mmCIF file of C-alpha atoms in Angstrom:
data_model
loop_
_atom_site.group_PDB
_atom_site.id
_atom_site.type_symbol
_atom_site.label_atom_id
_atom_site.label_comp_id
_atom_site.label_asym_id
_atom_site.label_seq_id
_atom_site.Cartn_x
_atom_site.Cartn_y
_atom_site.Cartn_z
ATOM 1 C CA UNK A 1 30.909 14.051 -2.706
ATOM 2 C CA UNK A 2 29.635 10.591 -1.729
ATOM 3 C CA UNK A 3 32.102 8.671 0.544
ATOM 4 C CA UNK A 4 32.413 5.183 1.784
ATOM 5 C CA UNK A 5 32.367 4.475 5.615
ATOM 6 C CA UNK A 6 36.067 3.615 5.509
ATOM 7 C CA UNK A 7 36.860 6.994 4.167
ATOM 8 C CA UNK A 8 34.727 8.919 6.477
ATOM 9 C CA UNK A 9 35.271 10.187 10.117
ATOM 10 C CA UNK A 10 32.460 8.357 11.946
ATOM 11 C CA UNK A 11 31.668 11.489 14.288
ATOM 12 C CA UNK A 12 29.619 14.502 13.252
ATOM 13 C CA UNK A 13 27.508 17.211 14.800
ATOM 14 C CA UNK A 14 24.523 15.954 13.031
ATOM 15 C CA UNK A 15 23.313 12.763 11.242
ATOM 16 C CA UNK A 16 20.496 12.965 8.801
ATOM 17 C CA UNK A 17 18.655 9.701 8.079
ATOM 18 C CA UNK A 18 16.864 9.813 4.623
ATOM 19 C CA UNK A 19 17.816 11.654 1.479
ATOM 20 C CA UNK A 20 14.493 12.913 0.151
ATOM 21 C CA UNK A 21 13.146 16.460 0.208
ATOM 22 C CA UNK A 22 13.132 16.919 3.922
ATOM 23 C CA UNK A 23 16.425 15.295 4.542
ATOM 24 C CA UNK A 24 18.440 17.008 1.852
ATOM 25 C CA UNK A 25 17.111 20.348 3.015
ATOM 26 C CA UNK A 26 17.862 19.490 6.528
ATOM 27 C CA UNK A 27 21.410 18.425 5.987
ATOM 28 C CA UNK A 28 22.293 21.220 3.469
ATOM 29 C CA UNK A 29 20.827 23.829 5.949
ATOM 30 C CA UNK A 30 22.847 22.423 8.660
ATOM 31 C CA UNK A 31 26.017 22.480 6.855
ATOM 32 C CA UNK A 32 25.322 25.945 5.710
ATOM 33 C CA UNK A 33 24.950 26.695 9.551
ATOM 34 C CA UNK A 34 28.387 25.277 10.086
ATOM 35 C CA UNK A 35 27.607 21.957 11.293
ATOM 36 C CA UNK A 36 29.613 18.742 10.417
ATOM 37 C CA UNK A 37 26.815 16.766 8.874
ATOM 38 C CA UNK A 38 26.468 13.123 7.666
ATOM 39 C CA UNK A 39 23.469 12.147 5.310
ATOM 40 C CA UNK A 40 22.502 8.592 5.298
ATOM 41 C CA UNK A 41 20.687 7.320 2.192
ATOM 42 C CA UNK A 42 19.673 3.870 1.023
ATOM 43 C CA UNK A 43 19.767 4.717 -2.623
ATOM 44 C CA UNK A 44 22.845 5.272 -4.876
ATOM 45 C CA UNK A 45 21.966 9.058 -4.844
ATOM 46 C CA UNK A 46 19.672 11.144 -2.821
ATOM 47 C CA UNK A 47 16.478 12.636 -4.167
ATOM 48 C CA UNK A 48 15.022 9.627 -5.991
ATOM 49 C CA UNK A 49 11.509 10.089 -4.920
ATOM 50 C CA UNK A 50 11.671 13.978 -5.984
ATOM 51 C CA UNK A 51 12.401 12.705 -9.445
ATOM 52 C CA UNK A 52 8.768 11.220 -9.932
ATOM 53 C CA UNK A 53 6.833 14.065 -8.314
ATOM 54 C CA UNK A 54 4.636 16.087 -10.342
ATOM 55 C CA UNK A 55 4.750 13.516 -13.192
ATOM 56 C CA UNK A 56 8.516 14.151 -13.373
ATOM 57 C CA UNK A 57 8.107 17.841 -13.313
ATOM 58 C CA UNK A 58 8.357 18.227 -9.549
ATOM 59 C CA UNK A 59 5.673 20.488 -8.047
ATOM 60 C CA UNK A 60 7.937 22.005 -5.558
ATOM 61 C CA UNK A 61 5.423 24.498 -3.831
ATOM 62 C CA UNK A 62 2.323 26.352 -4.111
ATOM 63 C CA UNK A 63 2.599 30.077 -4.471
ATOM 64 C CA UNK A 64 0.202 31.036 -1.816
ATOM 65 C CA UNK A 65 0.115 32.458 1.577
ATOM 66 C CA UNK A 66 1.208 30.542 4.988
ATOM 67 C CA UNK A 67 -2.573 30.320 5.818
ATOM 68 C CA UNK A 68 -3.414 28.862 2.478
ATOM 69 C CA UNK A 69 -0.784 26.156 3.157
ATOM 70 C CA UNK A 70 -2.368 25.440 6.645
ATOM 71 C CA UNK A 71 -5.807 25.359 5.004
ATOM 72 C CA UNK A 72 -4.518 22.572 2.670
ATOM 73 C CA UNK A 73 -3.568 20.233 5.493
ATOM 74 C CA UNK A 74 -6.380 18.077 6.675
ATOM 75 C CA UNK A 75 -4.139 16.389 9.277
ATOM 76 C CA UNK A 76 -2.593 18.368 12.412
ATOM 77 C CA UNK A 77 -2.296 21.718 10.480
ATOM 78 C CA UNK A 78 -1.786 23.739 13.656
ATOM 79 C CA UNK A 79 1.369 21.635 14.245
ATOM 80 C CA UNK A 80 2.893 23.023 11.026
ATOM 81 C CA UNK A 81 2.200 26.659 11.574
ATOM 82 C CA UNK A 82 5.610 27.541 13.066
ATOM 83 C CA UNK A 83 7.602 25.513 10.545
ATOM 84 C CA UNK A 84 5.857 27.103 7.462
ATOM 85 C CA UNK A 85 5.729 30.395 8.974
ATOM 86 C CA UNK A 86 9.672 30.355 9.188
ATOM 87 C CA UNK A 87 9.857 28.880 5.721
ATOM 88 C CA UNK A 88 6.904 29.988 3.564
ATOM 89 C CA UNK A 89 6.248 29.273 -0.007
ATOM 90 C CA UNK A 90 8.009 32.320 -1.059
ATOM 91 C CA UNK A 91 11.090 31.406 0.750
ATOM 92 C CA UNK A 92 11.117 27.929 -0.979
ATOM 93 C CA UNK A 93 10.877 29.722 -4.275
ATOM 94 C CA UNK A 94 13.540 32.040 -3.436
ATOM 95 C CA UNK A 95 15.801 29.450 -2.193
ATOM 96 C CA UNK A 96 15.596 27.382 -5.290
ATOM 97 C CA UNK A 97 15.856 30.457 -7.653
ATOM 98 C CA UNK A 98 18.986 31.171 -5.688
ATOM 99 C CA UNK A 99 20.311 28.010 -6.389
ATOM 100 C CA UNK A 100 19.917 28.679 -10.206
ATOM 101 C CA UNK A 101 16.673 27.147 -10.865
ATOM 102 C CA UNK A 102 14.213 29.592 -12.731
ATOM 103 C CA UNK A 103 10.456 28.683 -11.549
ATOM 104 C CA UNK A 104 7.053 29.298 -12.898
ATOM 105 C CA UNK A 105 3.726 29.342 -11.574
ATOM 106 C CA UNK A 106 0.752 27.417 -13.166
ATOM 107 C CA UNK A 107 -2.851 26.885 -12.646
ATOM 108 C CA UNK A 108 -3.795 26.346 -9.034
ATOM 109 C CA UNK A 109 -0.749 28.469 -8.255
ATOM 110 C CA UNK A 110 1.491 25.315 -8.513
ATOM 111 C CA UNK A 111 5.107 26.059 -8.800
ATOM 112 C CA UNK A 112 7.371 24.271 -11.134
ATOM 113 C CA UNK A 113 10.942 24.583 -12.481
ATOM 114 C CA UNK A 114 10.613 26.477 -15.682
ATOM 115 C CA UNK A 115 12.280 23.382 -17.371
ATOM 116 C CA UNK A 116 9.672 21.132 -16.218
ATOM 117 C CA UNK A 117 12.380 18.799 -15.092
ATOM 118 C CA UNK A 118 12.255 17.340 -11.548
ATOM 119 C CA UNK A 119 15.991 16.657 -12.052
ATOM 120 C CA UNK A 120 17.006 20.320 -11.905
ATOM 121 C CA UNK A 121 15.486 20.492 -8.239
ATOM 122 C CA UNK A 122 17.464 17.370 -7.346
ATOM 123 C CA UNK A 123 20.662 18.735 -8.943
ATOM 124 C CA UNK A 124 20.165 21.954 -7.147
ATOM 125 C CA UNK A 125 19.801 20.273 -3.674
ATOM 126 C CA UNK A 126 22.738 18.098 -4.575
ATOM 127 C CA UNK A 127 24.909 21.176 -5.285
ATOM 128 C CA UNK A 128 23.544 22.658 -1.985
ATOM 129 C CA UNK A 129 24.846 19.555 -0.085
ATOM 130 C CA UNK A 130 28.142 19.579 -1.835
ATOM 131 C CA UNK A 131 28.778 23.355 -1.284
ATOM 132 C CA UNK A 132 28.176 23.025 2.486
ATOM 133 C CA UNK A 133 30.493 19.782 2.809
ATOM 134 C CA UNK A 134 27.617 17.487 3.696
ATOM 135 C CA UNK A 135 29.122 13.795 3.612
ATOM 136 C CA UNK A 136 26.847 11.394 2.034
ATOM 137 C CA UNK A 137 26.875 7.610 3.044
ATOM 138 C CA UNK A 138 24.870 5.051 1.162
ATOM 139 C CA UNK A 139 23.626 2.720 3.678
ATOM 140 C CA UNK A 140 20.505 1.760 5.974
ATOM 141 C CA UNK A 141 20.072 3.140 9.602
ATOM 142 C CA UNK A 142 19.067 -0.109 11.616
ATOM 143 C CA UNK A 143 18.594 1.659 14.862
ATOM 144 C CA UNK A 144 19.405 4.809 16.885
ATOM 145 C CA UNK A 145 21.880 4.778 19.668
ATOM 146 C CA UNK A 146 20.091 6.285 22.767
ATOM 147 C CA UNK A 147 21.646 6.750 26.271
ATOM 148 C CA UNK A 148 20.225 8.522 29.310
ATOM 149 C CA UNK A 149 17.380 10.079 27.620
ATOM 150 C CA UNK A 150 19.615 11.629 24.609
ATOM 151 C CA UNK A 151 20.404 10.383 21.168
ATOM 152 C CA UNK A 152 24.043 9.487 20.572
ATOM 153 C CA UNK A 153 24.025 8.167 17.004
ATOM 154 C CA UNK A 154 23.144 5.682 14.605
ATOM 155 C CA UNK A 155 23.894 1.973 13.813
ATOM 156 C CA UNK A 156 23.905 1.171 10.145
ATOM 157 C CA UNK A 157 22.497 -2.245 8.884
ATOM 158 C CA UNK A 158 26.205 -3.439 8.628
ATOM 159 C CA UNK A 159 26.724 -2.763 12.296
ATOM 160 C CA UNK A 160 28.888 0.448 11.847
ATOM 161 C CA UNK A 161 28.199 2.985 14.530
ATOM 162 C CA UNK A 162 28.044 6.666 13.676
ATOM 163 C CA UNK A 163 28.297 9.155 16.442
ATOM 164 C CA UNK A 164 26.454 12.411 16.774
ATOM 165 C CA UNK A 165 24.783 14.439 19.528
ATOM 166 C CA UNK A 166 21.960 15.308 17.031
ATOM 167 C CA UNK A 167 19.865 13.053 14.695
ATOM 168 C CA UNK A 168 17.189 14.157 12.283
ATOM 169 C CA UNK A 169 14.974 11.229 11.020
ATOM 170 C CA UNK A 170 13.637 12.093 7.445
ATOM 171 C CA UNK A 171 13.054 8.646 5.960
ATOM 172 C CA UNK A 172 9.847 9.538 4.261
ATOM 173 C CA UNK A 173 6.455 7.487 4.573
ATOM 174 C CA UNK A 174 5.553 4.223 3.088
ATOM 175 C CA UNK A 175 4.379 5.265 -0.318
ATOM 176 C CA UNK A 176 6.604 4.345 -3.389
ATOM 177 C CA UNK A 177 8.782 1.907 -1.697
ATOM 178 C CA UNK A 178 10.804 1.416 -4.813
ATOM 179 C CA UNK A 179 12.218 4.982 -4.083
ATOM 180 C CA UNK A 180 13.370 3.988 -0.649
ATOM 181 C CA UNK A 181 10.160 5.013 1.330
ATOM 182 C CA UNK A 182 9.695 1.688 3.103
ATOM 183 C CA UNK A 183 8.805 2.899 6.469
ATOM 184 C CA UNK A 184 12.179 2.885 8.078
ATOM 185 C CA UNK A 185 11.510 6.149 10.058
ATOM 186 C CA UNK A 186 8.517 4.563 11.828
ATOM 187 C CA UNK A 187 10.711 1.707 13.023
ATOM 188 C CA UNK A 188 13.470 4.315 14.403
ATOM 189 C CA UNK A 189 10.639 6.210 16.024
ATOM 190 C CA UNK A 190 9.150 3.260 17.729
ATOM 191 C CA UNK A 191 12.688 2.439 19.018
ATOM 192 C CA UNK A 192 12.656 5.755 20.449
ATOM 193 C CA UNK A 193 9.432 5.187 22.381
ATOM 194 C CA UNK A 194 7.466 7.324 20.001
ATOM 195 C CA UNK A 195 3.729 6.295 18.956
ATOM 196 C CA UNK A 196 3.093 5.823 15.306
ATOM 197 C CA UNK A 197 -0.603 6.403 14.206
ATOM 198 C CA UNK A 198 -1.876 4.019 11.695
ATOM 199 C CA UNK A 199 -0.712 4.487 8.271
ATOM 200 C CA UNK A 200 -3.224 5.039 5.321
ATOM 201 C CA UNK A 201 -2.676 6.102 1.670
ATOM 202 C CA UNK A 202 -3.374 9.691 0.702
ATOM 203 C CA UNK A 203 -3.402 11.274 -2.710
ATOM 204 C CA UNK A 204 -4.008 7.926 -4.082
ATOM 205 C CA UNK A 205 -6.294 6.419 -6.782
ATOM 206 C CA UNK A 206 -9.694 4.960 -5.801
ATOM 207 C CA UNK A 207 -11.289 1.430 -6.248
ATOM 208 C CA UNK A 208 -14.814 1.122 -7.433
ATOM 209 C CA UNK A 209 -17.684 -1.023 -6.590
ATOM 210 C CA UNK A 210 -18.660 -2.680 -9.605
ATOM 211 C CA UNK A 211 -17.145 -2.682 -13.211
ATOM 212 C CA UNK A 212 -18.404 0.239 -15.132
ATOM 213 C CA UNK A 213 -14.971 2.094 -14.837
ATOM 214 C CA UNK A 214 -13.148 -0.890 -15.944
ATOM 215 C CA UNK A 215 -15.134 -0.949 -19.150
ATOM 216 C CA UNK A 216 -14.065 2.673 -19.832
ATOM 217 C CA UNK A 217 -10.374 1.708 -18.952
ATOM 218 C CA UNK A 218 -8.026 4.310 -20.516
ATOM 219 C CA UNK A 219 -10.657 7.008 -20.958
ATOM 220 C CA UNK A 220 -9.569 10.366 -19.690
ATOM 221 C CA UNK A 221 -11.803 13.447 -19.114
ATOM 222 C CA UNK A 222 -10.099 16.605 -19.317
ATOM 223 C CA UNK A 223 -12.792 18.886 -17.761
ATOM 224 C CA UNK A 224 -14.756 16.841 -15.205
ATOM 225 C CA UNK A 225 -16.582 18.445 -12.137
ATOM 226 C CA UNK A 226 -16.255 15.873 -9.317
ATOM 227 C CA UNK A 227 -18.196 15.922 -6.151
ATOM 228 C CA UNK A 228 -17.484 13.600 -3.208
ATOM 229 C CA UNK A 229 -20.190 12.366 -0.787
ATOM 230 C CA UNK A 230 -19.650 10.850 2.509
ATOM 231 C CA UNK A 231 -23.005 9.061 2.910
ATOM 232 C CA UNK A 232 -25.134 11.952 2.002
ATOM 233 C CA UNK A 233 -23.040 14.771 2.866
ATOM 234 C CA UNK A 234 -20.828 16.606 0.391
ATOM 235 C CA UNK A 235 -17.190 16.688 1.632
ATOM 236 C CA UNK A 236 -15.436 17.913 -1.492
ATOM 237 C CA UNK A 237 -15.708 19.192 -4.926
ATOM 238 C CA UNK A 238 -13.299 20.321 -7.654
ATOM 239 C CA UNK A 239 -12.826 20.538 -11.439
ATOM 240 C CA UNK A 240 -10.090 18.900 -13.584
ATOM 241 C CA UNK A 241 -8.565 15.718 -15.157
ATOM 242 C CA UNK A 242 -10.043 12.305 -14.387
ATOM 243 C CA UNK A 243 -8.936 8.770 -15.669
ATOM 244 C CA UNK A 244 -10.942 5.507 -15.685
ATOM 245 C CA UNK A 245 -8.830 2.403 -15.049
ATOM 246 C CA UNK A 246 -9.141 -1.164 -14.807
ATOM 247 C CA UNK A 247 -9.739 -0.735 -11.067
ATOM 248 C CA UNK A 248 -11.582 2.380 -10.862
ATOM 249 C CA UNK A 249 -10.764 6.118 -11.148
ATOM 250 C CA UNK A 250 -7.350 8.192 -10.890
ATOM 251 C CA UNK A 251 -6.230 11.397 -12.128
ATOM 252 C CA UNK A 252 -5.217 14.733 -10.412
ATOM 253 C CA UNK A 253 -8.889 15.641 -9.298
ATOM 254 C CA UNK A 254 -9.357 12.078 -7.812
ATOM 255 C CA UNK A 255 -5.986 12.174 -6.157
ATOM 256 C CA UNK A 256 -7.025 15.313 -4.350
ATOM 257 C CA UNK A 257 -10.395 13.778 -3.443
ATOM 258 C CA UNK A 258 -8.900 10.909 -1.759
ATOM 259 C CA UNK A 259 -7.108 13.064 0.852
ATOM 260 C CA UNK A 260 -10.706 14.007 2.072
ATOM 261 C CA UNK A 261 -11.814 10.359 2.708
ATOM 262 C CA UNK A 262 -10.883 9.598 6.362
ATOM 263 C CA UNK A 263 -13.200 6.828 7.044
ATOM 264 C CA UNK A 264 -12.830 4.463 4.134
ATOM 265 C CA UNK A 265 -14.773 1.455 3.943
ATOM 266 C CA UNK A 266 -17.160 0.121 1.211
ATOM 267 C CA UNK A 267 -20.514 2.085 0.899
ATOM 268 C CA UNK A 268 -19.275 5.134 2.718
ATOM 269 C CA UNK A 269 -18.132 7.333 -0.200
ATOM 270 C CA UNK A 270 -19.423 8.184 -3.616
ATOM 271 C CA UNK A 271 -18.077 10.136 -6.492
ATOM 272 C CA UNK A 272 -20.529 12.101 -8.792
ATOM 273 C CA UNK A 273 -18.973 13.346 -11.900
ATOM 274 C CA UNK A 274 -20.548 16.160 -13.989
ATOM 275 C CA UNK A 275 -19.730 15.155 -17.511
ATOM 276 C CA UNK A 276 -20.914 18.346 -18.939
ATOM 277 C CA UNK A 277 -19.948 21.069 -16.293
ATOM 278 C CA UNK A 278 -20.085 23.997 -18.911
ATOM 279 C CA UNK A 279 -23.724 23.395 -19.573
ATOM 280 C CA UNK A 280 -26.291 24.154 -16.969
ATOM 281 C CA UNK A 281 -29.115 21.708 -16.745
ATOM 282 C CA UNK A 282 -31.533 23.891 -19.024
ATOM 283 C CA UNK A 283 -29.080 24.321 -21.690
ATOM 284 C CA UNK A 284 -27.942 20.724 -21.595
ATOM 285 C CA UNK A 285 -31.776 19.605 -22.032
ATOM 286 C CA UNK A 286 -31.876 21.785 -24.935
ATOM 287 C CA UNK A 287 -28.732 20.404 -26.395
ATOM 288 C CA UNK A 288 -30.056 16.779 -25.978
ATOM 289 C CA UNK A 289 -33.517 17.847 -27.395
ATOM 290 C CA UNK A 290 -31.730 19.175 -30.439
ATOM 291 C CA UNK A 291 -29.636 16.126 -30.930
ATOM 292 C CA UNK A 292 -32.425 13.815 -30.631
ATOM 293 C CA UNK A 293 -34.417 15.621 -33.246
ATOM 294 C CA UNK A 294 -31.471 15.632 -35.626
ATOM 295 C CA UNK A 295 -31.144 11.905 -35.137
ATOM 296 C CA UNK A 296 -35.006 11.265 -35.033
ATOM 297 C CA UNK A 297 -34.769 7.888 -37.099
ATOM 298 C CA UNK A 298 -31.720 6.579 -35.322
ATOM 299 C CA UNK A 299 -31.663 4.164 -32.508
ATOM 300 C CA UNK A 300 -30.938 6.042 -29.141
ATOM 301 C CA UNK A 301 -27.454 4.394 -28.626
ATOM 302 C CA UNK A 302 -26.351 5.549 -32.019
ATOM 303 C CA UNK A 303 -27.202 9.264 -31.636
ATOM 304 C CA UNK A 304 -24.896 10.007 -28.795
ATOM 305 C CA UNK A 305 -21.390 10.065 -30.399
ATOM 306 C CA UNK A 306 -21.333 14.028 -30.591
ATOM 307 C CA UNK A 307 -22.204 14.267 -26.922
ATOM 308 C CA UNK A 308 -20.117 11.438 -25.155
ATOM 309 C CA UNK A 309 -17.010 9.654 -25.629
ATOM 310 C CA UNK A 310 -17.404 6.361 -27.285
ATOM 311 C CA UNK A 311 -16.483 4.098 -24.253
ATOM 312 C CA UNK A 312 -19.166 5.863 -22.242
ATOM 313 C CA UNK A 313 -22.073 5.655 -24.369
ATOM 314 C CA UNK A 314 -23.203 1.942 -23.379
ATOM 315 C CA UNK A 315 -22.771 2.421 -19.835
ATOM 316 C CA UNK A 316 -24.865 5.825 -19.829
ATOM 317 C CA UNK A 317 -27.503 4.022 -21.836
ATOM 318 C CA UNK A 318 -27.635 1.132 -19.609
ATOM 319 C CA UNK A 319 -27.892 3.471 -16.432
ATOM 320 C CA UNK A 320 -30.757 5.604 -18.188
ATOM 321 C CA UNK A 321 -32.977 2.469 -18.630
ATOM 322 C CA UNK A 322 -33.860 3.566 -22.093
ATOM 323 C CA UNK A 323 -33.558 0.412 -24.285
ATOM 324 C CA UNK A 324 -30.739 1.166 -26.684
ATOM 325 C CA UNK A 325 -32.739 0.409 -30.013
ATOM 326 C CA UNK A 326 -35.407 2.954 -28.931
ATOM 327 C CA UNK A 327 -35.797 5.564 -31.897
ATOM 328 C CA UNK A 328 -34.758 8.932 -30.913
ATOM 329 C CA UNK A 329 -38.180 10.278 -31.978
ATOM 330 C CA UNK A 330 -39.778 8.030 -29.231
ATOM 331 C CA UNK A 331 -37.807 9.399 -26.432
ATOM 332 C CA UNK A 332 -40.054 11.074 -23.891
ATOM 333 C CA UNK A 333 -39.487 14.371 -22.166
ATOM 334 C CA UNK A 334 -39.081 12.668 -18.948
ATOM 335 C CA UNK A 335 -36.544 10.311 -20.373
ATOM 336 C CA UNK A 336 -34.552 13.133 -21.878
ATOM 337 C CA UNK A 337 -34.505 15.007 -18.725
ATOM 338 C CA UNK A 338 -33.569 12.045 -16.584
ATOM 339 C CA UNK A 339 -30.820 11.279 -18.988
ATOM 340 C CA UNK A 340 -29.522 14.895 -18.668
ATOM 341 C CA UNK A 341 -29.624 14.600 -14.863
ATOM 342 C CA UNK A 342 -27.462 11.415 -15.343
ATOM 343 C CA UNK A 343 -24.830 13.430 -17.254
ATOM 344 C CA UNK A 344 -24.750 15.992 -14.589
ATOM 345 C CA UNK A 345 -24.391 13.342 -11.834
ATOM 346 C CA UNK A 346 -22.637 10.171 -13.165
ATOM 347 C CA UNK A 347 -21.882 8.140 -9.885
ATOM 348 C CA UNK A 348 -19.059 5.951 -8.847
ATOM 349 C CA UNK A 349 -19.564 4.158 -5.670
ATOM 350 C CA UNK A 350 -16.087 3.704 -4.061
ATOM 351 C CA UNK A 351 -14.928 0.356 -2.425
ATOM 352 C CA UNK A 352 -11.580 1.652 -1.111
ATOM 353 C CA UNK A 353 -8.162 2.968 -2.039
ATOM 354 C CA UNK A 354 -5.465 1.468 -3.992
ATOM 355 C CA UNK A 355 -2.482 0.184 -1.986
ATOM 356 C CA UNK A 356 -0.351 2.566 0.184
ATOM 357 C CA UNK A 357 2.585 1.773 -2.192
ATOM 358 C CA UNK A 358 0.764 3.565 -4.999
ATOM 359 C CA UNK A 359 0.075 6.570 -2.856
ATOM 360 C CA UNK A 360 1.744 10.083 -3.489
ATOM 361 C CA UNK A 361 1.864 10.553 0.343
ATOM 362 C CA UNK A 362 1.484 8.599 3.454
ATOM 363 C CA UNK A 363 -1.275 9.611 5.874
ATOM 364 C CA UNK A 364 -0.551 8.736 9.535
ATOM 365 C CA UNK A 365 2.893 8.449 11.067
ATOM 366 C CA UNK A 366 4.789 9.837 14.011
ATOM 367 C CA UNK A 367 2.461 11.307 16.536
ATOM 368 C CA UNK A 368 2.881 15.144 16.393
ATOM 369 C CA UNK A 369 1.801 15.443 20.109
ATOM 370 C CA UNK A 370 5.151 13.855 20.961
ATOM 371 C CA UNK A 371 7.146 16.536 18.855
ATOM 372 C CA UNK A 372 8.054 20.166 19.755
ATOM 373 C CA UNK A 373 6.371 22.152 16.713
ATOM 374 C CA UNK A 374 8.776 24.917 17.356
ATOM 375 C CA UNK A 375 11.844 22.845 16.770
ATOM 376 C CA UNK A 376 10.630 19.519 15.279
ATOM 377 C CA UNK A 377 12.679 18.040 18.299
ATOM 378 C CA UNK A 378 11.150 14.827 20.071
ATOM 379 C CA UNK A 379 9.690 15.517 23.533
ATOM 380 C CA UNK A 380 10.957 11.976 24.558
ATOM 381 C CA UNK A 381 14.543 11.966 23.436
ATOM 382 C CA UNK A 382 16.899 14.986 23.588
ATOM 383 C CA UNK A 383 18.565 15.804 20.179
ATOM 384 C CA UNK A 384 16.282 13.588 18.136
ATOM 385 C CA UNK A 385 14.336 15.379 15.460
ATOM 386 C CA UNK A 386 11.650 14.343 12.799
ATOM 387 C CA UNK A 387 10.991 15.933 9.478
ATOM 388 C CA UNK A 388 8.737 15.414 6.507
ATOM 389 C CA UNK A 389 6.323 12.679 5.463
ATOM 390 C CA UNK A 390 7.417 10.594 8.586
ATOM 391 C CA UNK A 391 5.267 12.821 10.555
ATOM 392 C CA UNK A 392 1.540 12.385 10.929
ATOM 393 C CA UNK A 393 0.863 15.458 8.641
ATOM 394 C CA UNK A 394 -0.275 15.335 5.101
ATOM 395 C CA UNK A 395 -1.837 17.854 2.671
ATOM 396 C CA UNK A 396 -3.701 18.010 -0.525
ATOM 397 C CA UNK A 397 -1.984 18.025 -3.905
ATOM 398 C CA UNK A 398 -0.622 21.327 -5.276
ATOM 399 C CA UNK A 399 2.868 21.287 -4.003
ATOM 400 C CA UNK A 400 1.845 21.547 -0.272
ATOM 401 C CA UNK A 401 3.499 18.215 0.702
ATOM 402 C CA UNK A 402 6.821 19.150 -0.684
ATOM 403 C CA UNK A 403 6.521 22.498 0.908
ATOM 404 C CA UNK A 404 5.883 20.852 4.444
ATOM 405 C CA UNK A 405 8.879 18.662 3.880
ATOM 406 C CA UNK A 406 11.223 21.687 3.154
ATOM 407 C CA UNK A 407 9.783 23.717 5.895
ATOM 408 C CA UNK A 408 10.212 20.927 8.531
ATOM 409 C CA UNK A 409 13.615 19.866 7.417
ATOM 410 C CA UNK A 410 14.817 23.323 7.562
ATOM 411 C CA UNK A 411 13.396 24.043 11.006
ATOM 412 C CA UNK A 412 14.956 20.989 12.469
ATOM 413 C CA UNK A 413 18.409 21.828 11.086
ATOM 414 C CA UNK A 414 18.092 25.242 12.461
ATOM 415 C CA UNK A 415 16.814 23.950 15.932
ATOM 416 C CA UNK A 416 19.737 21.548 15.864
ATOM 417 C CA UNK A 417 22.409 24.422 15.299
ATOM 418 C CA UNK A 418 20.790 26.575 17.908
ATOM 419 C CA UNK A 419 20.645 23.670 20.605
ATOM 420 C CA UNK A 420 24.378 23.160 19.995
ATOM 421 C CA UNK A 421 24.930 26.858 20.771
#
């Protein structure tokens, strides 16, 4: 299926730049509609970033309504309504099952292949391209060919010109650059006169102020309740898995929390972790009282092994202000209740995000005010379309970002075909 430039006709009806989720969907859909399509991809094979999504399992969509998808988009949700309405999560699921990939829905309505293999999604999309005669060229788009307000093709890094009256830019964002997402789409967009809003990481681990998390490096909490405060305002809360690292905190619940942090600077955001979410305060106090009585002659620091992970104990004791050698029978009611409150609200002050290269998705990108939401076509250059993460849209974790990629890629291809007619 993949051809070298010397073997390929350099004219096409449509050129798609970028072989990720949006680009593969766009190219295959256009081919299915009868267009002669060239897909330009830097890697040896398309879909590389798809292979690492969902921890290698590929959370390809969320089994929810269109309204729920839009509600999961903090950046420019209204812009996506048309695309997601035309290709909803149920359409995405039917599409992949039609390509022979059985799916399953898990907690949070997250949808995965039954095999738990992201490779099955990549293989299905690759078959989709092959079946509809999409020509894949390994190369890098250096610039767009634009004449008299319309796109005319693409110039590759080696100087080769590929000609087409329609081009879809679907190069992804700037996260995980090792997969090929190195911001090429932003460069092409600027060349076409588009504004690109500042890039920032989303769905990304968080860096703490201080060193307590580093002392607990490697400790995972399976059932933590997390609240995020912007100054004193609660802006997010959820329940799930959290991981302490050498720099701060990570894990699914933290990645989701990060997408709500829009004004990141030291001192603005604080995480509060409920270490005992299943125990209301009065039951937790009773549990503490019982444990202290059973260990009445032990030092306080040696009495908490049944209540807390070993790595957390020194830090919780330090924060409590109770001298570690205090005998359990000497702990006062006020100290006990203050310690219970600490367990229900272990705080981590946030310094900032990890680098954008470590983010799952990029927030910021091509200004959607310059894109027609009904077609994904540029309002500045006729025949130029944008799809996927290159746009200034991003969503929470749970399959929503891939749903956006598939929906915008498909809409761009359909619009390119309709425009041709």
